[in-house]
Amino acid sequence: MSIIQVKNLSKSFGNLQVLKNLSLEISEGEKIAIIGASGCGKSVFLRCLELLEMPDSGEIFIDGEEITRKHADVNRIRRKMGMVYQKFYLFSHMDVLDNLCIAPMKLLGMSRAESERRAMDWLARVGLTSKAHAMPGNLSGGQQQRIAICRSLMMNPKVLLFDEPTSALDPTMVGEVLAMMRMLAKDNMTMLIVTHEMNFAREVSDRVLFFADGGIYEQGSPEKIFDSPEREKTIAFIHKLKHFTFEIRERNFDLMALHGGIHAFAERYGIAKKLAYRLQLSCEELIYEIISGAYTQNQEPDIFAEISYSESDNRTDIAFEFKSDLRFNPFELELELEPESDSDAHLGIVMLRKIASDLRYEFANNVNRIEIEF
C-alpha cells in the first residue's frame, strides 16, 4: 500500500513554475533520496506534502487520506509526517528535554512522565542522554540536528521528511547525523531525503529521484541513477560535467580566442596544464583538418565543438559536430607518416591516435560527429 500518493502536483511562484504535474507513489518503508540542482523544486515538493506551501493544483494522499481535500483535517493528517529542516529550530529558551516533550504533551495529550520516558529512550539511542538538560545554544550543530530528529520521532510519525539535514553543518559533524539516519533506515522508517550527500543516497535509498524541469526528470535504483543514468541532465549532474563550447563559422577564425578560452576553462576547473595544452593543440589541428577535408574552397565552415570535463572522475572529452555534404572522418585518413616523423602533415590525427583513450565517429543527415575521450 502507498503511504504517500501524489497526483499531478503543480506549484508556481509568480511566473516561475517550480513543479509541473508531478505524480509519485511511495510505499511504506521505502527510502527515497531526492537529488538535483539548487532551485529545481526539491524542498518545495517536501513543503507541499505538508501544505507548508499550498499547491496550485493536484492531490496529495498521506496514508490514504487526502490532505489537499477541501475541509480536510490538515493538522491531524500532517502529524503522520515528521519534518527535519536544514536549520534546527529548537526552542532556545528550553532545555533538550522540554524541547522533546512539549509537542507530544500538547498535541497528543501524552503525560509528562510518558513523554519524558520516550524522550530519554530516544536520547539513549543517539547517545545524548547526558544532554537532556542542556540548552540548545550549548550543543554542537550535529547534536542539535540529532535532537531535532528526535523531536520529530517523538510524534511517532509514519513518514520522515528530511530537507537537506546536513547542509548547515560543519563537515566534521555531518557523519554523526548521517549515522542516525542510517539507524532509522535500518528500522524500516519511510523516509524522503533531499540531499547533496551522494554517497549516503547511494548507500541508504531504495530509489533515487532526480529533479529537473519541474518534476521527476529521471528515477530508479541507486545503481541505475549513479552508475548508468540515461538522460542528459542526470548524466551532467551525476558526473558534475563542466562545458566549454565554441563555434567556427569562417576559415579565418580567431585562434587566439579559442586557445585563451580553453586556458581559462582549464584554470577554472583545475585541469592539468599538460592536458590543457593537449586540448588546445587537438582542437586547433582538428579544426584545420575538418576545414580542409569537409569543405570546398568556396564554402565557409559550420563547426560546433564542446569540451566536457567531469569533476567526479577527471575525464575529459571533446566533441565536434560539423554540417557538410561530405562524409569526412579524419581518423580514416591513410597515414603514411609515423608519429615520430618530422613532418607536420596530419599532426592532430597522429597525436590523437596516440593519446586518446577512445575515438568515435558517426555521420547522419549531413552532420559529422567526432568524439574524443582522454
XYZ file of N, CA and C in Angstrom, residues 61 153 187 208 222 244:
18
model
N -2.164 12.421 -1.065
C -2.748 11.486 -0.112
C -1.653 11.002 0.842
N 10.562 12.369 15.890
C 10.227 10.992 16.206
C 9.332 10.883 17.440
N 15.646 0.618 10.674
C 14.402 0.378 11.407
C 13.187 0.380 10.484
N 16.052 6.558 -6.126
C 16.580 7.921 -6.243
C 15.745 8.667 -7.268
N 19.529 3.212 -6.893
C 20.796 3.941 -6.786
C 21.815 3.491 -7.831
N 32.813 23.690 -22.055
C 33.326 24.838 -22.794
C 32.960 24.621 -24.258
